[in-house]
PDB file of C-alpha atoms in Angstrom:
ATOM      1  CA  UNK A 135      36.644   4.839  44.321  1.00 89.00           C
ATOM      2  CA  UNK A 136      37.715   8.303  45.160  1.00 96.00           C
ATOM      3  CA  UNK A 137      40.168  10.568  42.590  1.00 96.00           C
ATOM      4  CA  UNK A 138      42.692  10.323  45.373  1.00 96.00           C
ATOM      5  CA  UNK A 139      42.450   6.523  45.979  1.00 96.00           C
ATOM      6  CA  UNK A 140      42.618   6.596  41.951  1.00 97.00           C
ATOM      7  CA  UNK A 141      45.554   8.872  41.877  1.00 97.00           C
ATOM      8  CA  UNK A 142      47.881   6.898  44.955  1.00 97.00           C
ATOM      9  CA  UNK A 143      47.287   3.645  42.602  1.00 97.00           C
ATOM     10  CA  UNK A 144      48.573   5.279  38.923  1.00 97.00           C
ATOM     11  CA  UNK A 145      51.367   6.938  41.719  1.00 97.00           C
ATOM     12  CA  UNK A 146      51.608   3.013  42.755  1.00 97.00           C
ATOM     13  CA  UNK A 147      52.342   2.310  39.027  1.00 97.00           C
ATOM     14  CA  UNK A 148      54.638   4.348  38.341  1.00 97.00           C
ATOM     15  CA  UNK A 149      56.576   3.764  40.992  1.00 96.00           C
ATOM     16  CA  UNK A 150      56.997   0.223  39.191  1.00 96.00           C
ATOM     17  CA  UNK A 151      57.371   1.431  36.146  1.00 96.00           C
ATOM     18  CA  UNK A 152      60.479  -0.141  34.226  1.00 95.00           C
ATOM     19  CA  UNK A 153      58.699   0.775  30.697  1.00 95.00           C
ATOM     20  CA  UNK A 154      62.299   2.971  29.581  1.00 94.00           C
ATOM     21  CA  UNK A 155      65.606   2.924  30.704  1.00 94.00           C
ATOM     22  CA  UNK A 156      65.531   6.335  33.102  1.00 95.00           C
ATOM     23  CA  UNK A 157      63.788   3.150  35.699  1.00 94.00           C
ATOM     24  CA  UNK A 158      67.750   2.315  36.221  1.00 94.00           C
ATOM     25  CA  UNK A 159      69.473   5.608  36.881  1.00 94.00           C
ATOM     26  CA  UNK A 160      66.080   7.124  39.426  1.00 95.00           C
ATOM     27  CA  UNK A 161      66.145   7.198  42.706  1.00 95.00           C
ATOM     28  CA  UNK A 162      62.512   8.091  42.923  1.00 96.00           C
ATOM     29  CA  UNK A 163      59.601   8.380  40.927  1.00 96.00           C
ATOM     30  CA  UNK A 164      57.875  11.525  40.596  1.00 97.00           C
ATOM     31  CA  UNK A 165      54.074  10.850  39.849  1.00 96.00           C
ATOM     32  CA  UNK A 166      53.078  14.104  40.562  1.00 96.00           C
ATOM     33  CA  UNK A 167      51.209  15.724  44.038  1.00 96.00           C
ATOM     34  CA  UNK A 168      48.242  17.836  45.128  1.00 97.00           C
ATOM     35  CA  UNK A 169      44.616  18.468  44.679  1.00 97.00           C
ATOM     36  CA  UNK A 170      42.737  15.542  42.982  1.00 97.00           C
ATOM     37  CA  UNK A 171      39.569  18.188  42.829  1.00 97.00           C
ATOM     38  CA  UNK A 172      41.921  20.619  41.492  1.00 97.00           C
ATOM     39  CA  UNK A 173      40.550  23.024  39.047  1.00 97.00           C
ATOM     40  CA  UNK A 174      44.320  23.872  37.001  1.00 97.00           C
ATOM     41  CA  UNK A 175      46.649  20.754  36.634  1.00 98.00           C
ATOM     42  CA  UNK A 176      50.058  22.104  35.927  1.00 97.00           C
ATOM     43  CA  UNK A 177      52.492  20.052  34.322  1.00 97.00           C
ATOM     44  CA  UNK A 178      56.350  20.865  33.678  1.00 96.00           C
ATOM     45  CA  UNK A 179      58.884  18.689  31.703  1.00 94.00           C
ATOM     46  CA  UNK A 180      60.983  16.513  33.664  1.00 94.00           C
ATOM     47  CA  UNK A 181      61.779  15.508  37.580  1.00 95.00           C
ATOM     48  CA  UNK A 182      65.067  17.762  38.446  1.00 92.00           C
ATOM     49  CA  UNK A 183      67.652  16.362  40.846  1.00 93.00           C
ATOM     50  CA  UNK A 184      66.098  17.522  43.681  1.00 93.00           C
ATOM     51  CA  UNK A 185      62.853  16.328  42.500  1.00 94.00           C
ATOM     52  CA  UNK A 186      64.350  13.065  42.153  1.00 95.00           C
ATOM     53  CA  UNK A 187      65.654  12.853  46.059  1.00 95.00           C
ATOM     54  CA  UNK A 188      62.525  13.695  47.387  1.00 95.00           C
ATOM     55  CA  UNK A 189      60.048  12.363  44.914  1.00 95.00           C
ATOM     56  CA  UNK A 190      57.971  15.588  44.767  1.00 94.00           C
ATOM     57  CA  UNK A 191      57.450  17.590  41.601  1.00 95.00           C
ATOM     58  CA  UNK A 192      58.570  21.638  41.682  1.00 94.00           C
ATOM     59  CA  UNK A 193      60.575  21.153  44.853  1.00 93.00           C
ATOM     60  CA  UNK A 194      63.452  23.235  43.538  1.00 89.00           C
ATOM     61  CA  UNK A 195      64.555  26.772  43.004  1.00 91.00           C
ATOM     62  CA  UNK A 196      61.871  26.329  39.991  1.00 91.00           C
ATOM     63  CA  UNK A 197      59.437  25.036  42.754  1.00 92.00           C
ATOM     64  CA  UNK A 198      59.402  27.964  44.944  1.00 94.00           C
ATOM     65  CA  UNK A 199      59.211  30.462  41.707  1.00 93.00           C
ATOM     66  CA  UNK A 200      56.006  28.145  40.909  1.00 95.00           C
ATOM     67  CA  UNK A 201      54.679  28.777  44.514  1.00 96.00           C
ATOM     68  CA  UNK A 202      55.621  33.026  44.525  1.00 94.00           C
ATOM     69  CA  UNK A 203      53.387  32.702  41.224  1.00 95.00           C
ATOM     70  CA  UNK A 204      50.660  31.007  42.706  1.00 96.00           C
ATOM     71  CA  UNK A 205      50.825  33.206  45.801  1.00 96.00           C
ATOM     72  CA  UNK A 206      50.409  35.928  43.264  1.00 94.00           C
ATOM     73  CA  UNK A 207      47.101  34.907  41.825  1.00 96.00           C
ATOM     74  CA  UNK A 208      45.755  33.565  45.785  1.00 96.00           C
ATOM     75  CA  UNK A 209      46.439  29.610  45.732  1.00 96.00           C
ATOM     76  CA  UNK A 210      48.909  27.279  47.044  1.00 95.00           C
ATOM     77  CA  UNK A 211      50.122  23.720  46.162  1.00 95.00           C
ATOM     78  CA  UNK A 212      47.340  22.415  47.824  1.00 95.00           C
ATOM     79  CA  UNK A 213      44.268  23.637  45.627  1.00 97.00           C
ATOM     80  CA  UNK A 214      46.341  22.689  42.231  1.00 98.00           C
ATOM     81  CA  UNK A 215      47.641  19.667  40.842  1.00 98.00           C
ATOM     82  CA  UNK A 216      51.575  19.404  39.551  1.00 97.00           C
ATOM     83  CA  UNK A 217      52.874  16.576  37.212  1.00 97.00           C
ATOM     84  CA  UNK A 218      55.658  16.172  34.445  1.00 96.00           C
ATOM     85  CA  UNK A 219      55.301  14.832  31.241  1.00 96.00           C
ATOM     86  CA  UNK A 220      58.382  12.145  32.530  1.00 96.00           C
ATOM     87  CA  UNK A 221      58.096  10.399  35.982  1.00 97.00           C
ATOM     88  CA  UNK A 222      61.658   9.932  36.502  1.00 97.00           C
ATOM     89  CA  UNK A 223      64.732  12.382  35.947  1.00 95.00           C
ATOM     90  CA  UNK A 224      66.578  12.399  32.655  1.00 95.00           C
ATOM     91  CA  UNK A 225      70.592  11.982  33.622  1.00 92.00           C
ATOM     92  CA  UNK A 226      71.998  15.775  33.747  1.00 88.00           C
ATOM     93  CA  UNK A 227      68.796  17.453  33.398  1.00 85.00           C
ATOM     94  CA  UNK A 228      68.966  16.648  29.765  1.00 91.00           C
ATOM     95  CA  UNK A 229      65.418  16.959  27.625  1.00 90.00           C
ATOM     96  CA  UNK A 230      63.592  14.324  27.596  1.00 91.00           C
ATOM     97  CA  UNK A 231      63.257  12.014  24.511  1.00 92.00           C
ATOM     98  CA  UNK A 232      60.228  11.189  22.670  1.00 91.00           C
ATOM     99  CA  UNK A 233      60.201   7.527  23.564  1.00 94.00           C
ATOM    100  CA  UNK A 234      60.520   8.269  27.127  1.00 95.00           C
ATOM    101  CA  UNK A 235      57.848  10.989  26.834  1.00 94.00           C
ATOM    102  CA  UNK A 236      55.934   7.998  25.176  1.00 94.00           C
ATOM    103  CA  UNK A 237      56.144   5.616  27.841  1.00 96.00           C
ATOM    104  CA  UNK A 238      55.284   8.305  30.645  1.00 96.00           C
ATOM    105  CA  UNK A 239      52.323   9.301  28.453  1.00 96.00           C
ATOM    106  CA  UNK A 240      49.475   6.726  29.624  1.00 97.00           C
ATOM    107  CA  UNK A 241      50.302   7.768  33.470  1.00 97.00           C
ATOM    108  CA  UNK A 242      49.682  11.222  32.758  1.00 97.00           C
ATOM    109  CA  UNK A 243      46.659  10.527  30.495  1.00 96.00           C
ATOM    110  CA  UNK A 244      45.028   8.650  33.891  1.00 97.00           C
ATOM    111  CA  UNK A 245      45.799  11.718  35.398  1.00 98.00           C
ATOM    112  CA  UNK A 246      44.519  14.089  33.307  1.00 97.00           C
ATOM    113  CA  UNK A 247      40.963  11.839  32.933  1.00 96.00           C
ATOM    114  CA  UNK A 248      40.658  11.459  37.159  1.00 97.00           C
ATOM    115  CA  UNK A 249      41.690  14.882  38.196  1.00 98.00           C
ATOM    116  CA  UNK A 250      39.556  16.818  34.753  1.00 97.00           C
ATOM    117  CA  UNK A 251      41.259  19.924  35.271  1.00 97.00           C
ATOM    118  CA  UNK A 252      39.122  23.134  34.135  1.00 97.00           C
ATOM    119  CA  UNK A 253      42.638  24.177  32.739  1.00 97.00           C
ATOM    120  CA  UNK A 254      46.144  22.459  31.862  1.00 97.00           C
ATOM    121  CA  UNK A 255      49.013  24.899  32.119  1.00 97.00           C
ATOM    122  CA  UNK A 256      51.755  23.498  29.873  1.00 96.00           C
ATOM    123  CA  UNK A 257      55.197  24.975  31.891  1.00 95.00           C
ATOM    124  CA  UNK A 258      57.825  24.559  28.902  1.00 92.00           C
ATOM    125  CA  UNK A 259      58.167  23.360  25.284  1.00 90.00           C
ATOM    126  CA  UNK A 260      57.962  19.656  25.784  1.00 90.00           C
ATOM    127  CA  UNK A 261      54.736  19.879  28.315  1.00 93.00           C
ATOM    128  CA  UNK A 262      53.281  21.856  25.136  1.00 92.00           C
ATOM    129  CA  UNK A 263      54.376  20.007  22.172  1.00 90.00           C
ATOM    130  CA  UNK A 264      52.642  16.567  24.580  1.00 89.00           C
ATOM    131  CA  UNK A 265      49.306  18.293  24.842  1.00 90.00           C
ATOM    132  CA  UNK A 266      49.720  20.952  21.742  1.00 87.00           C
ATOM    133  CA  UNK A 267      51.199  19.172  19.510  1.00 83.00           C
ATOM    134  CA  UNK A 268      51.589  21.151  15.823  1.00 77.00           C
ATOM    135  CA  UNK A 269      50.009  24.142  17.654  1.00 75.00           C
ATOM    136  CA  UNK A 270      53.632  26.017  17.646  1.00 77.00           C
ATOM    137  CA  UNK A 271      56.355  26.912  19.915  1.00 81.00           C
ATOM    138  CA  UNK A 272      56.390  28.221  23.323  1.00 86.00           C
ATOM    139  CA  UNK A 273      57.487  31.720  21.966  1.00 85.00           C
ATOM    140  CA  UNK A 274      54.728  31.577  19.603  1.00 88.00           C
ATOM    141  CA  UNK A 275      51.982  29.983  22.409  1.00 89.00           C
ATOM    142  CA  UNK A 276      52.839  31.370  25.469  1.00 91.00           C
ATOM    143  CA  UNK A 277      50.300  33.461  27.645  1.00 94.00           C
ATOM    144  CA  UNK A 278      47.317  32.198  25.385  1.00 91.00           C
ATOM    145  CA  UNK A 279      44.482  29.836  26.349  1.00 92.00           C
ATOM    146  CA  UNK A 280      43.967  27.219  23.879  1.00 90.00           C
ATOM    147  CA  UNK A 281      40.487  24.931  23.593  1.00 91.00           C
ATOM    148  CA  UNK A 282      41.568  21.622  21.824  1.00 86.00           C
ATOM    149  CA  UNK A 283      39.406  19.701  19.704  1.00 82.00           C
ATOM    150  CA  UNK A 284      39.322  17.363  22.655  1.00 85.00           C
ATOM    151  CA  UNK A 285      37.450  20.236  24.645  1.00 90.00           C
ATOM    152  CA  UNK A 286      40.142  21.035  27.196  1.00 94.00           C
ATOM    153  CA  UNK A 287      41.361  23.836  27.531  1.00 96.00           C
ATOM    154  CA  UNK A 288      45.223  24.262  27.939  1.00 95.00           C
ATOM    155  CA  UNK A 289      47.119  27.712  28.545  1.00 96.00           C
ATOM    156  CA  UNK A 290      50.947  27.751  27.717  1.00 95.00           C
ATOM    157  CA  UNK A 291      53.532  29.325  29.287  1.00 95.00           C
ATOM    158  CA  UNK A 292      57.429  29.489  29.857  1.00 94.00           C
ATOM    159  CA  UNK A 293      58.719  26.477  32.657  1.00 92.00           C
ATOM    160  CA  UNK A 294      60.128  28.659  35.901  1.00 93.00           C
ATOM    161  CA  UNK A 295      63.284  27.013  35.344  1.00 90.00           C
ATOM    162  CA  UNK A 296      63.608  28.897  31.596  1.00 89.00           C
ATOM    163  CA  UNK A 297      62.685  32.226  33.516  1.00 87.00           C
ATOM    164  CA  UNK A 298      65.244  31.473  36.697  1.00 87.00           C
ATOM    165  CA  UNK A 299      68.157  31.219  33.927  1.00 87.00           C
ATOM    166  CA  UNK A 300      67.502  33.494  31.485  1.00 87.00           C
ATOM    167  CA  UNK A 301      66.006  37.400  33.124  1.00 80.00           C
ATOM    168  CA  UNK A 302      64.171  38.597  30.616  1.00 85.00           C
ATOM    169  CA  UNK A 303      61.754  35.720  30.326  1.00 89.00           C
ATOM    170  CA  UNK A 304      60.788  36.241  34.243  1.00 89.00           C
ATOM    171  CA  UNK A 305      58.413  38.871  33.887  1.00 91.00           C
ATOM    172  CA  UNK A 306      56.765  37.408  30.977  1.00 92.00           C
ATOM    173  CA  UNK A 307      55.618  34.350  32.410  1.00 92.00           C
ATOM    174  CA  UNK A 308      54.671  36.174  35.488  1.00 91.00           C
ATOM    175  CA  UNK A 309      52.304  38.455  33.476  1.00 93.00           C
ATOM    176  CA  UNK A 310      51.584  35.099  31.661  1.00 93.00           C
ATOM    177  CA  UNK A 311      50.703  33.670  35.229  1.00 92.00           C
ATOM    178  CA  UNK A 312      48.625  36.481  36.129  1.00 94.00           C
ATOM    179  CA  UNK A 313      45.958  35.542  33.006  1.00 96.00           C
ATOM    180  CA  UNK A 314      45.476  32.361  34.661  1.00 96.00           C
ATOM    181  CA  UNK A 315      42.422  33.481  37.455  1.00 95.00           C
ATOM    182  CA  UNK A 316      40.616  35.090  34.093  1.00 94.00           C
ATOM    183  CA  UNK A 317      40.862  32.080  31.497  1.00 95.00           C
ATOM    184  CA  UNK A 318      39.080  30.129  34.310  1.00 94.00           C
ATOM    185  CA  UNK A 319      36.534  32.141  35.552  1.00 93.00           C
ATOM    186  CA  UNK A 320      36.365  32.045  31.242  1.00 91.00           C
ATOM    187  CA  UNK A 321      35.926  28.454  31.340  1.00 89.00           C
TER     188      UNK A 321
END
């Protein structure tokens, strides 16, 4: 079976998914989109609102931040892979909790195993304490490549969102951003 045909059923899944109580307040799932030969998955936090209208991951202000960065180091959407550690949006953009993160977790896992990115980019705290955990915070982890015990190799760095509210932290993950074509050609 091809990664894609694996990918569209796990997407199928999800889309069923009534494993936490976000199932009652989504309008759609967000399983993730792209490459399924992608080389970098990157995967952010949560579904926003608009991300939960259209059922597409990054499809906000965030979104086209993501895609100027990826412009940046020459790719688009359609040579990566985007996911979120939840599937469905958290009411008010709130963080996500830990059982919710939990029941999410074995989607993203399938992921992870049928894409086998070169690289993971965590985008945000939660995306790195999932695949990091006890490695630090994002202040502490951000801009360095990390190989797990695992063997994967994961880089962290601040979510767009962060960088879109708060100045200061835009040029640092764009510097961050700019490591990326280096860790892989690393890898």
């Amino acid at each position: 079976m091809s990664k894609q045909s694996q990918l569209n059923e796990i997407a199928a899944e999800i889309t069923q998914c009534v494993k936490c109580p976000l199932a009652n307040s989504r309008n759609n799932t967000v399983p993730g989109s792209g490459n399924p030969e992608a080389d970098i998955l990157f995967v952010g936090e949560a579904p926003g609102q608009k991300e939960d209208e259209q059922g597409i991951p990054f499809c906000g202000a965030a979104g086209k931040f993501l895609d100027e960065m990826l412009y940046t180091i020459g790719l688009s959407r359609d040579q990566v892979f985007i996911a979120n550690t939840l599937k469905c949006r958290p009411p008010e953009n709130r963080d996500p909790e830990d059982s919710e993160k939990q029941a999410c977790r074995p989607y993203l896992d399938k992921q992870v195993e049928v894409i086998k990115p070169k690289l993971i980019v965590c985008l945000g705290r939660h995306s790195v304490a999932n695949f990091m955990p006890g490695a630090g915070g994002i202040s502490k982890l951000h801009g360095k490549a990390v190989r797990r015990p695992n063997g994967q190799v994961y880089l962290a760095l601040y979510h767009p969102a962060a960088a879109l509210h708060n100045g200061g932290l835009r040029s640092t993950l764009i510097e961050d951003f700019k490591k990326i074509p280096a860790i892989l050609n690393k890898i």
